[in-house]
PDB file of C-alpha atoms in Angstrom:
ATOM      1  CA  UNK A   8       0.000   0.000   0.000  1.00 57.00           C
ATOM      2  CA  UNK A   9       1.475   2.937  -1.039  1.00 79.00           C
ATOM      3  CA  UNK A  10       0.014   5.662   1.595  1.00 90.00           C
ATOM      4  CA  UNK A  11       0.754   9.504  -0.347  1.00 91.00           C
ATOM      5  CA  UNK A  12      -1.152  11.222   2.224  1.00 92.00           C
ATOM      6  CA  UNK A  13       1.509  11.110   4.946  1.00 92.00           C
ATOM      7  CA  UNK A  14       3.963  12.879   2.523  1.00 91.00           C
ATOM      8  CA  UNK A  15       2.648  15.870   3.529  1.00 93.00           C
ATOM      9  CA  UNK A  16       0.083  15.055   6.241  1.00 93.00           C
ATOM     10  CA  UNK A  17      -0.330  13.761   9.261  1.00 92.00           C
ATOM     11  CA  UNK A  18      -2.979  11.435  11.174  1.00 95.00           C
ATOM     12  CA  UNK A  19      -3.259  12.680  14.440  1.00 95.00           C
ATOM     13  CA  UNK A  20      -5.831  13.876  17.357  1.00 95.00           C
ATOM     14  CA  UNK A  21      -5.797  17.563  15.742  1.00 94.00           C
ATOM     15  CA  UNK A  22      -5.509  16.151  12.431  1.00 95.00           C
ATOM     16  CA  UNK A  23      -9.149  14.042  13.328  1.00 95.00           C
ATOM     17  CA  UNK A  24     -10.793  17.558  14.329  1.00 96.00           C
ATOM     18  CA  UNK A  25      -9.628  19.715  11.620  1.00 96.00           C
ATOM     19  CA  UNK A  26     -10.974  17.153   9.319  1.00 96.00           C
ATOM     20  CA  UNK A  27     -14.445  17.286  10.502  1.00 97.00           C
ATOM     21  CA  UNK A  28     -14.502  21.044  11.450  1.00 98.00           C
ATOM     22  CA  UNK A  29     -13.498  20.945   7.329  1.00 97.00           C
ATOM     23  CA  UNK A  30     -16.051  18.249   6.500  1.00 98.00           C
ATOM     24  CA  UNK A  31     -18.971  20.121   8.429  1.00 98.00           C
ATOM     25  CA  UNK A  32     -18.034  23.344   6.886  1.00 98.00           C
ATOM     26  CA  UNK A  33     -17.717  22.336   3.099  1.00 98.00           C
ATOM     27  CA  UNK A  34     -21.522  20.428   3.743  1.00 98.00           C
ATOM     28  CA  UNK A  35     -22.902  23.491   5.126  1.00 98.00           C
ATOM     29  CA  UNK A  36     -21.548  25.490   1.774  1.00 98.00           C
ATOM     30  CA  UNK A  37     -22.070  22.218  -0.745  1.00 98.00           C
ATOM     31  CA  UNK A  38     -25.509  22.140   0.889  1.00 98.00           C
ATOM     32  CA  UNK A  39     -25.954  18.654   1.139  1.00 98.00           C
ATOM     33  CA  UNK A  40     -24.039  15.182   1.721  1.00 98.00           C
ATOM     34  CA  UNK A  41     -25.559  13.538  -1.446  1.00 98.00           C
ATOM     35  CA  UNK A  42     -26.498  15.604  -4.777  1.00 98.00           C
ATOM     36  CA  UNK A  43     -30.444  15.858  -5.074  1.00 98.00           C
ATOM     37  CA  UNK A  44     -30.128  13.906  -7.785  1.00 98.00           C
ATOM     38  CA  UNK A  45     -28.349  10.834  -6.208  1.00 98.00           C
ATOM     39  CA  UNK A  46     -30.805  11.077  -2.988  1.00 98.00           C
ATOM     40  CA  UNK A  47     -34.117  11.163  -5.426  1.00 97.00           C
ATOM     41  CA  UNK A  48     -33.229   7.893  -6.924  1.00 97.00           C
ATOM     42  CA  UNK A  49     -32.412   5.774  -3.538  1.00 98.00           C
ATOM     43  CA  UNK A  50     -34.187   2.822  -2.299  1.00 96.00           C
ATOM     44  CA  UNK A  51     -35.539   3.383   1.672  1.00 94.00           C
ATOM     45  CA  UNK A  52     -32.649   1.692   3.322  1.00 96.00           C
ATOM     46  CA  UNK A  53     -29.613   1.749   0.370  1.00 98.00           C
ATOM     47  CA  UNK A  54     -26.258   0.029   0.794  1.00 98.00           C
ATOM     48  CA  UNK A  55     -23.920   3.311   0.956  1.00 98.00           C
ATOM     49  CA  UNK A  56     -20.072   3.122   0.661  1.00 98.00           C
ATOM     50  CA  UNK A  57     -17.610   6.147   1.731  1.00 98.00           C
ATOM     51  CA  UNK A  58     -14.185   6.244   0.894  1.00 98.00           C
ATOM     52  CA  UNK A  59     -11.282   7.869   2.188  1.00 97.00           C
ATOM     53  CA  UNK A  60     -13.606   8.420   5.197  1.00 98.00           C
ATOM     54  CA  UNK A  61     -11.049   9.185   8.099  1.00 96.00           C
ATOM     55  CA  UNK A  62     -12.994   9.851  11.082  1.00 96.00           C
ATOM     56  CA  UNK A  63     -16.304   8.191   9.675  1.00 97.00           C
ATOM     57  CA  UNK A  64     -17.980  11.723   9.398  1.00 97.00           C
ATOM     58  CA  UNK A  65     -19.574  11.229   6.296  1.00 98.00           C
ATOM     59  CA  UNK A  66     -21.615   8.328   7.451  1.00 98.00           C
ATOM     60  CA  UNK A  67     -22.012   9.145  10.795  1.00 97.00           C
ATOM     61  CA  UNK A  68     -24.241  12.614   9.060  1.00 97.00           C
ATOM     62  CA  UNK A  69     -25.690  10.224   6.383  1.00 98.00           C
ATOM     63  CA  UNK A  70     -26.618   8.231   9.218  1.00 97.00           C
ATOM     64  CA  UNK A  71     -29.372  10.904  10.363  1.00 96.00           C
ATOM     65  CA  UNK A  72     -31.496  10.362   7.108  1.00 96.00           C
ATOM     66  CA  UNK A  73     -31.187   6.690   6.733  1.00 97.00           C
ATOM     67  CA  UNK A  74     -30.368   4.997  10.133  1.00 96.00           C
ATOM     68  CA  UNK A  75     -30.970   1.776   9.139  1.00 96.00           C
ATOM     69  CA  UNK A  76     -28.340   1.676   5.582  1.00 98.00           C
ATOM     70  CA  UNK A  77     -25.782  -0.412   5.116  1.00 98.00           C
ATOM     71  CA  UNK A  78     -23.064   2.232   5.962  1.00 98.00           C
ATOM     72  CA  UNK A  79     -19.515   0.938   4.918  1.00 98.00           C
ATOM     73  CA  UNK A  80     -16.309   3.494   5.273  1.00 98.00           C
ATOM     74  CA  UNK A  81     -12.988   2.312   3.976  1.00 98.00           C
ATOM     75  CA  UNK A  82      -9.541   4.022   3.976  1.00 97.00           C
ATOM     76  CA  UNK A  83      -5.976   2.992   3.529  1.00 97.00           C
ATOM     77  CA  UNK A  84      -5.261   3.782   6.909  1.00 96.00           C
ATOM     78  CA  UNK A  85      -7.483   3.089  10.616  1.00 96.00           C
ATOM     79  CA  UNK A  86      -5.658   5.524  12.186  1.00 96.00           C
ATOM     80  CA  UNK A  87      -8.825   7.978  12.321  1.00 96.00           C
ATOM     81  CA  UNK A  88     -11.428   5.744  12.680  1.00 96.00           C
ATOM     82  CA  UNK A  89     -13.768   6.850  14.948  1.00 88.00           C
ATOM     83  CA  UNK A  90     -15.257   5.120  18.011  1.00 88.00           C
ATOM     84  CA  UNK A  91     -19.035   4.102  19.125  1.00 89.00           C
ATOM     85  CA  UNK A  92     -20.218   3.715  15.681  1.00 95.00           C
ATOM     86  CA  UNK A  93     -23.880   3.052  15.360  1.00 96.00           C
ATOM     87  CA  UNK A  94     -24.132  -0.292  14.532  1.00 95.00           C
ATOM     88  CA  UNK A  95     -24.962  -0.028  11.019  1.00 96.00           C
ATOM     89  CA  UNK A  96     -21.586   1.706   9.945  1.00 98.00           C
ATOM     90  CA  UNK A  97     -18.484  -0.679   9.615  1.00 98.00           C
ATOM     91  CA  UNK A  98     -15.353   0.909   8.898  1.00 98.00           C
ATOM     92  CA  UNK A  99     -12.464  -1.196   7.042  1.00 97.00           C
ATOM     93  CA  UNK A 100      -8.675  -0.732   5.064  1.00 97.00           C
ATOM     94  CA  UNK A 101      -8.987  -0.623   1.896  1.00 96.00           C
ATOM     95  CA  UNK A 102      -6.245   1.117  -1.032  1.00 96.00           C
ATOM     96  CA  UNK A 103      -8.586   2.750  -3.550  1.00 97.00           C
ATOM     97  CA  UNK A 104      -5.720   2.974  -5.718  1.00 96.00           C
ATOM     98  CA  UNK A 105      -5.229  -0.934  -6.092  1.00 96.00           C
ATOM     99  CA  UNK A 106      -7.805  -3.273  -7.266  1.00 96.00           C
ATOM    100  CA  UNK A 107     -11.266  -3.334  -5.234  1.00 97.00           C
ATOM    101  CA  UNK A 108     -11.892  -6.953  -3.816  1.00 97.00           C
ATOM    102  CA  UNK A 109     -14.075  -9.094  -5.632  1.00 97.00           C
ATOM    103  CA  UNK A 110     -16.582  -9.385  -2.984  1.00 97.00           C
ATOM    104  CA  UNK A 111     -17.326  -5.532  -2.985  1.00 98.00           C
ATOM    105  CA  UNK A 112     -17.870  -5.595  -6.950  1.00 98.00           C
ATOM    106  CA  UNK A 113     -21.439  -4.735  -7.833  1.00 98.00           C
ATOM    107  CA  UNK A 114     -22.849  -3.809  -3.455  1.00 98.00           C
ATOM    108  CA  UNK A 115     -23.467  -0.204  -3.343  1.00 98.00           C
ATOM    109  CA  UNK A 116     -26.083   2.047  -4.284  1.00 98.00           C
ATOM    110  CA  UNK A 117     -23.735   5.005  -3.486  1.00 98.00           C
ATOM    111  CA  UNK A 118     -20.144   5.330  -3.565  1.00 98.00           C
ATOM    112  CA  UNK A 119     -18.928   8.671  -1.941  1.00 98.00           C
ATOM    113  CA  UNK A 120     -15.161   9.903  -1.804  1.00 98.00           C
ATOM    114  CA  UNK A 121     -14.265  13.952  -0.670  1.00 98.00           C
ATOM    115  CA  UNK A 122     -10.912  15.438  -0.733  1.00 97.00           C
ATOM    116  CA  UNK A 123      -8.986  12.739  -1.542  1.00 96.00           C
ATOM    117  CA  UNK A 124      -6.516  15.356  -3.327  1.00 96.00           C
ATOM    118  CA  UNK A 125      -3.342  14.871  -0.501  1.00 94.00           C
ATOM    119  CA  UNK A 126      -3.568  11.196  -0.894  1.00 94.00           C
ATOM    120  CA  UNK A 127      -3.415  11.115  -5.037  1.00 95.00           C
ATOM    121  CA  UNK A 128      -0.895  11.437  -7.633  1.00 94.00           C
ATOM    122  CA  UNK A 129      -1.619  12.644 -11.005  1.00 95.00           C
ATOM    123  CA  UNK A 130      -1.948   9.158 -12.744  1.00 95.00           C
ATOM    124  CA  UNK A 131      -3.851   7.780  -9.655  1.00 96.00           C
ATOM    125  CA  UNK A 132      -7.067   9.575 -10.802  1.00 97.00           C
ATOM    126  CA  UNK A 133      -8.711   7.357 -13.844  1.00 97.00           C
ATOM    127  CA  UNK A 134      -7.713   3.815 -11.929  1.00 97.00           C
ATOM    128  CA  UNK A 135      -8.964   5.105  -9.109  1.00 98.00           C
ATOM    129  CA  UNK A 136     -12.456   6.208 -10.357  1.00 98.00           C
ATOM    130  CA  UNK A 137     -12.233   2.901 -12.357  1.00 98.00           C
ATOM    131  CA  UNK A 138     -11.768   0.788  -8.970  1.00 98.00           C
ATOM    132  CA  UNK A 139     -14.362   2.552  -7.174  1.00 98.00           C
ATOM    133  CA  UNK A 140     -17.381   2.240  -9.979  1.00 98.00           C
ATOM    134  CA  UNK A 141     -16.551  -1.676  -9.817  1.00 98.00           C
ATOM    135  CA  UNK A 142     -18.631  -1.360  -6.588  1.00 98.00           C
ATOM    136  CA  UNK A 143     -21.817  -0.011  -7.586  1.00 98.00           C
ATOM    137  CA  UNK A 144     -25.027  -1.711  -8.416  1.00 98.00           C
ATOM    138  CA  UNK A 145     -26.577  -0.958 -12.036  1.00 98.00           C
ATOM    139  CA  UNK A 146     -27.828   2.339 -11.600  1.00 98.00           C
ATOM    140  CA  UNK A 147     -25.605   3.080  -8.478  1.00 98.00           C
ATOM    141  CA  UNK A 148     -24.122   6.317  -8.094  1.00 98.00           C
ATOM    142  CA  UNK A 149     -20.130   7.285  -7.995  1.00 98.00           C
ATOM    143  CA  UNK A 150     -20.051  10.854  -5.831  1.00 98.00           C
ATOM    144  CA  UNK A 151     -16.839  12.742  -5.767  1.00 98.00           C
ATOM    145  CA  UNK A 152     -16.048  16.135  -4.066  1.00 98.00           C
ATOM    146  CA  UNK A 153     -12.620  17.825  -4.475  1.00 98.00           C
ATOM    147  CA  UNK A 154     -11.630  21.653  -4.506  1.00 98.00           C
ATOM    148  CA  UNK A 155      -9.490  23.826  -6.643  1.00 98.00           C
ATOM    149  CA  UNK A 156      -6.651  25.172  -4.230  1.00 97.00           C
ATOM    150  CA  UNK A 157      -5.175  25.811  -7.112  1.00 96.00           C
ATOM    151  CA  UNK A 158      -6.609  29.649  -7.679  1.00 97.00           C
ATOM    152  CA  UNK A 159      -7.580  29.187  -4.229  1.00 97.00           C
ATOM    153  CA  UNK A 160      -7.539  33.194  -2.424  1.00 97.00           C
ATOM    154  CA  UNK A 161      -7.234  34.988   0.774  1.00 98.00           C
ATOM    155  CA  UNK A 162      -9.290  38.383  -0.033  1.00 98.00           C
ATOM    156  CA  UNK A 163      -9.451  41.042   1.942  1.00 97.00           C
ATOM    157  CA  UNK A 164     -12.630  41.937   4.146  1.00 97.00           C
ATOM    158  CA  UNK A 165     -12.216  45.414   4.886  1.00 97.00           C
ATOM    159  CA  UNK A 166     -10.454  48.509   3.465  1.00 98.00           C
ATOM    160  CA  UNK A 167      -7.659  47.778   6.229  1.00 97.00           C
ATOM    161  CA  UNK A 168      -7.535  43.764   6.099  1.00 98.00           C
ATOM    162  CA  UNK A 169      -4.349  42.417   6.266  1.00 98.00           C
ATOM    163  CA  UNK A 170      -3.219  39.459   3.817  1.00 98.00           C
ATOM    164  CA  UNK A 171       0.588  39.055   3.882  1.00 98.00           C
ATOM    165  CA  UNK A 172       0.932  36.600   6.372  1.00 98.00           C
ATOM    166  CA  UNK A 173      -2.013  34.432   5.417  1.00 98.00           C
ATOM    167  CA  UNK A 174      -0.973  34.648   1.550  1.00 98.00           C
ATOM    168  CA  UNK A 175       2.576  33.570   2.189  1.00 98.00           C
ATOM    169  CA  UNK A 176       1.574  30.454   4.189  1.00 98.00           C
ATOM    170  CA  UNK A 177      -0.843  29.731   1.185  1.00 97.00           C
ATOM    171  CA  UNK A 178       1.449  30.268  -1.264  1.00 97.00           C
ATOM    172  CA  UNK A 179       4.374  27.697   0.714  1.00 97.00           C
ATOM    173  CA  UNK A 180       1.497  25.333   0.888  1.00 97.00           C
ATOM    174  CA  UNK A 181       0.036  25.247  -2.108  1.00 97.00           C
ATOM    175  CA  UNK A 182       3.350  25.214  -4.303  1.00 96.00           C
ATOM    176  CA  UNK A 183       4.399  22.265  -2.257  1.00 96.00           C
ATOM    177  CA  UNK A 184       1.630  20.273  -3.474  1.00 96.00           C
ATOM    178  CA  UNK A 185       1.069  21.932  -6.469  1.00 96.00           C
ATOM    179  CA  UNK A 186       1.511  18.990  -8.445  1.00 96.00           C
ATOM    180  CA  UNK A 187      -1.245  17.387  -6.754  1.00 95.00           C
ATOM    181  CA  UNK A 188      -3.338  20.344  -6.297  1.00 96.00           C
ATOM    182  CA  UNK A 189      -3.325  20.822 -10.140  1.00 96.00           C
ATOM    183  CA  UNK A 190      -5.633  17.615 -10.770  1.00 95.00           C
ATOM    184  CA  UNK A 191      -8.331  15.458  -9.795  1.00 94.00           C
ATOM    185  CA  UNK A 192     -11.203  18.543  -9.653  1.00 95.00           C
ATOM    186  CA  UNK A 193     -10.515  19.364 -13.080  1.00 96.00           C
ATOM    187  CA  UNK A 194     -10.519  15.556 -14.256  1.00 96.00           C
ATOM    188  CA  UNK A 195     -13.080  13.540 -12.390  1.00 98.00           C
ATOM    189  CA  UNK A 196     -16.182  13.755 -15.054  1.00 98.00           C
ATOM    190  CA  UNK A 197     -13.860  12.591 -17.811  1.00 98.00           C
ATOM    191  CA  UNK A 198     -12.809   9.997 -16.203  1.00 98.00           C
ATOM    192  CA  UNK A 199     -16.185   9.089 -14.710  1.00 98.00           C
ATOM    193  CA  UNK A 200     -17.114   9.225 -18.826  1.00 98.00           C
ATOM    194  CA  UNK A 201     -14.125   7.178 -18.991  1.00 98.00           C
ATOM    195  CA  UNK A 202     -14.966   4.528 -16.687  1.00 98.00           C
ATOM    196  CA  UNK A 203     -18.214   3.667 -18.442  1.00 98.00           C
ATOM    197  CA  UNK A 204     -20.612   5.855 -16.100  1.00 98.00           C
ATOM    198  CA  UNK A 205     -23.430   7.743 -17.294  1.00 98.00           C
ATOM    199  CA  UNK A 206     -25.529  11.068 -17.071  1.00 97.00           C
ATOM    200  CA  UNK A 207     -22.375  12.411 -15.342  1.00 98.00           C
ATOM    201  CA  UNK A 208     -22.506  16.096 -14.038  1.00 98.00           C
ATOM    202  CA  UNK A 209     -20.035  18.296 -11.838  1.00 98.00           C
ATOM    203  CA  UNK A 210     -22.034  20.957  -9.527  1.00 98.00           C
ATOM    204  CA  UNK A 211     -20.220  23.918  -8.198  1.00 98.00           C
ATOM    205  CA  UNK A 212     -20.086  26.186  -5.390  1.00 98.00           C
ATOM    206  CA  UNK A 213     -17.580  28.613  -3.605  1.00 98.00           C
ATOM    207  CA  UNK A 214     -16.319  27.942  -0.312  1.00 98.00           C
ATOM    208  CA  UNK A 215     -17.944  30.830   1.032  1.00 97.00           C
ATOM    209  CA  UNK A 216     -21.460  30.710  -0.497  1.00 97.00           C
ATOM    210  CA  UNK A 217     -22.885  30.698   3.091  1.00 98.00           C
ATOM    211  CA  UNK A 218     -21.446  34.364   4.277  1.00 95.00           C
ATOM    212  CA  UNK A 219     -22.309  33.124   7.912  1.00 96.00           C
ATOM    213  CA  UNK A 220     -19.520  30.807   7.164  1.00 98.00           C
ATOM    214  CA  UNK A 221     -16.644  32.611   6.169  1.00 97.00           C
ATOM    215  CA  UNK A 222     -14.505  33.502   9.472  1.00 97.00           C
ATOM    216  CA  UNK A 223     -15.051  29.779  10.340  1.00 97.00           C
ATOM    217  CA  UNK A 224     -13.700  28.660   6.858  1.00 98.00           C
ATOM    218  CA  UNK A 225     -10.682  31.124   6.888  1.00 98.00           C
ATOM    219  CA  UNK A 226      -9.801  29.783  10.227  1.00 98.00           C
ATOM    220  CA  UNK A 227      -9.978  26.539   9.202  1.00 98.00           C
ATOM    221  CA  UNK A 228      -8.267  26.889   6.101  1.00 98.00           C
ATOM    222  CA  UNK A 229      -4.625  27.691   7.970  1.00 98.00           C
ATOM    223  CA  UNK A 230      -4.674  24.429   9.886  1.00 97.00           C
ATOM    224  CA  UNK A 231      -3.389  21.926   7.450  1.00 97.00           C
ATOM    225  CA  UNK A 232      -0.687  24.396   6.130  1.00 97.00           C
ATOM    226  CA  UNK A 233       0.453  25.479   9.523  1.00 98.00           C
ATOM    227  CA  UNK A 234       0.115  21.470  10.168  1.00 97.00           C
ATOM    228  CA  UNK A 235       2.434  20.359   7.085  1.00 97.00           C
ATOM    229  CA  UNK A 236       4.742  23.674   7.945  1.00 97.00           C
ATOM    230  CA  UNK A 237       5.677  21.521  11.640  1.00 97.00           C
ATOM    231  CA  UNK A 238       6.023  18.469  10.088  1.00 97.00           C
ATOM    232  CA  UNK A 239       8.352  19.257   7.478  1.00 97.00           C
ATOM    233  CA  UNK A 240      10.493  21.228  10.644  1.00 97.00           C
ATOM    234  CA  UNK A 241      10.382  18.344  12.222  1.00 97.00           C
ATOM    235  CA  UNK A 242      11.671  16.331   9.390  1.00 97.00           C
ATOM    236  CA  UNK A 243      14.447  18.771   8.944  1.00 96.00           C
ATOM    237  CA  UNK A 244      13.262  19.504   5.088  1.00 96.00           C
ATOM    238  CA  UNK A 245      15.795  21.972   3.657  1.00 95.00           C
ATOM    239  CA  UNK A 246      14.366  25.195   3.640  1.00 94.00           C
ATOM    240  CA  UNK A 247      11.997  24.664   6.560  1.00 96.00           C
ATOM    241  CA  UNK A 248      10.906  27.185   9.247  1.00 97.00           C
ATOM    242  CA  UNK A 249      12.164  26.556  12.340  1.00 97.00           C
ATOM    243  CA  UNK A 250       9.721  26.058  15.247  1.00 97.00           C
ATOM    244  CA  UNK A 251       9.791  29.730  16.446  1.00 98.00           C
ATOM    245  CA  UNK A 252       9.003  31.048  13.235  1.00 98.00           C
ATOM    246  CA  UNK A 253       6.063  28.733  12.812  1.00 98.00           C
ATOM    247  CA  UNK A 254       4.626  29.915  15.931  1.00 98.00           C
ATOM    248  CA  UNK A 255       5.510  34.136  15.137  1.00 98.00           C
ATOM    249  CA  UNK A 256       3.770  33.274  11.783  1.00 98.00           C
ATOM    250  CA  UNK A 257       0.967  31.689  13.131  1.00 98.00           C
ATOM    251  CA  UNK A 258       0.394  34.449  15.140  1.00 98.00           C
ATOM    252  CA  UNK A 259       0.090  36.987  12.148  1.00 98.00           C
ATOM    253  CA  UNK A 260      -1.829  34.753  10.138  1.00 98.00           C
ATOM    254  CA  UNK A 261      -4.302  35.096  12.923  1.00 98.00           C
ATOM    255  CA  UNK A 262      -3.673  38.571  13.305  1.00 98.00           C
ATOM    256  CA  UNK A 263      -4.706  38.910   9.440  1.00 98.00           C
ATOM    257  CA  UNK A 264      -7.767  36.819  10.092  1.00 98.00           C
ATOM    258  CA  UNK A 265      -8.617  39.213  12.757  1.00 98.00           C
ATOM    259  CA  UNK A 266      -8.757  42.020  10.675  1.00 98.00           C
ATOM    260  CA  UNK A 267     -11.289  40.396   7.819  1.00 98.00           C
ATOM    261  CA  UNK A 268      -8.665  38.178   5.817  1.00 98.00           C
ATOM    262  CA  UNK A 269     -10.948  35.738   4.403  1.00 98.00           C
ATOM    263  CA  UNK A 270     -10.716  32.585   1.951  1.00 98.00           C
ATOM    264  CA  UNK A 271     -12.113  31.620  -1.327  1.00 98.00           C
ATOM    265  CA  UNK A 272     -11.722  28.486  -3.492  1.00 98.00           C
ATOM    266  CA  UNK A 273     -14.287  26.274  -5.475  1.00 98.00           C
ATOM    267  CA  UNK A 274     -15.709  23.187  -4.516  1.00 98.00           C
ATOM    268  CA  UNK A 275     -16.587  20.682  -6.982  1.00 98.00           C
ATOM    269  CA  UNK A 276     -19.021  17.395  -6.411  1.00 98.00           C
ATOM    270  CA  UNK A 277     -18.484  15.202  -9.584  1.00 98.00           C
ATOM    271  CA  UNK A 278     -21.452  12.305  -9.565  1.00 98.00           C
ATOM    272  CA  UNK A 279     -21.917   9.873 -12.406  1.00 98.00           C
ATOM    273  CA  UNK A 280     -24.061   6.510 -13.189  1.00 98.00           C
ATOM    274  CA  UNK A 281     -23.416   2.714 -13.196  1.00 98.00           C
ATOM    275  CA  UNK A 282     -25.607   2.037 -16.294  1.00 98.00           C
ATOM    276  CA  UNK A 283     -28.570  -0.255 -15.333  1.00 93.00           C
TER     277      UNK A 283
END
């Protein structure tokens, strides 16, 4: 198993809370957990898969509408797998990269993956979404979400916001993973096409498009590059920060937050069809 995410991330307490602060955020602006269109076609109880799920969050909010699913979360690693599921939701390893195991082919209604982006490499995309729509049932849905922190923005709130801080610790982040930033979003209908799924369509919304959401996304938006900034310290990468000037540029990327800095990026949920 070849595990990209810990390149650049890490799996941690903190990492397990900025993850669903994220996840709860991006839902509230998305506006729901499956497209209208995927939720309109499901049976009363449907088998529902989620992958990459981390913590479980996904299914532990899909959980709400159909407690009594078949709730199945798989990810390469159990390191964030949550505790006192409901019954109904089993989490399991699974590399979404490598071939799906036969006995998964052709079991869910609904297979839903978000922000897989840190774990993928450019080529991993069409195998991937080839793997994954091996486990739908005929006229099961494939549901992807993935941004574009690629042209991702911190914007200034006011006529005396502050953004130097906050942009340089975007910019470090993002051209670190540029590479993997720069695909994925942009690619997942064609390869849904691809793939052999049908009536595929990409729906998209800012990150922002609930204002009431904003501080609470900007805020959120620093943790994983502040997170990746300490571990490549602690890894000694050459050209790091050290640990003191982490924490002094922390402190004025907060200080920029406090006086309206404010991000925007797109968010993209990419669905397609198993044919009947």
């Amino acid at each position: 198993m070849a595990d990209r995410y810990i390149d650049n991330m890490t799996r941690t307490t903190r990492e397990a809370q900025r993850l669903d602060e994220q996840f709860d955020l991006m839902t509230e602006n998305v506006g729901y957990l499956l497209h209208p269109t995927i939720a309109g076609s499901l049976p009363r109880n449907p088998a529902i898969a989620d992958v990459a799920t981390g913590t479980g969050r996904f299914l532990l909010r899909i959980h709400e509408s159909y407690p009594d699913a078949q709730l199945d979360g798989f990810d390469i690693s159990s390191a964030l797998f949550g505790n006192n599921l409901p019954a109904n939701v089993k989490l399991s390893i699974i590399d979404a990269k490598r071939p799906i195991p036969d006995q998964l082919h052709g079991m869910y209604d609904v297979v839903n993956v978000r922000m897989l982006v840190a774990g993928m490499l450019p080529d991993d995309w069409a195998p991937t979404v080839l793997n994954l729509s091996q486990m739908l049932k005929p006229g099961g849905f494939l549901q992807w979400t993935e941004c574009d922190f690629i042209t991702l923005k911190y914007l200034r709130g006011h006529i005396d916001s502050r953004v130097d801080s906050i942009n340089r610790l975007g910019r470090a982040f993002g051209g670190a993973l540029h590479e993997r930033f720069s695909h994925g979003w942009n690619r997942l209908q064609s390869c849904m096409d691809a793939a052999g799924l049908i009536e595929s369509s990409r729906d998209t919304v800012s990150s922002d498009r609930v204002p009431g959401t904003r501080e609470r996304s900007t805020k959120s938006s620093v943790l994983a590059p502040l997170a990746w900034m300490r571990l490549i310290s602690e890894r000694g990468a050459p050209g790091a920060l050290t640990s003191d000037e982490i924490v002094q540029l922390e402190a004025d990327v907060q200080e920029d937050i406090a006086s309206g800095a404010y991000v925007r990026y797109d968010i993209y949920t990419t669905y397609g069809r198993k044919p009947q």
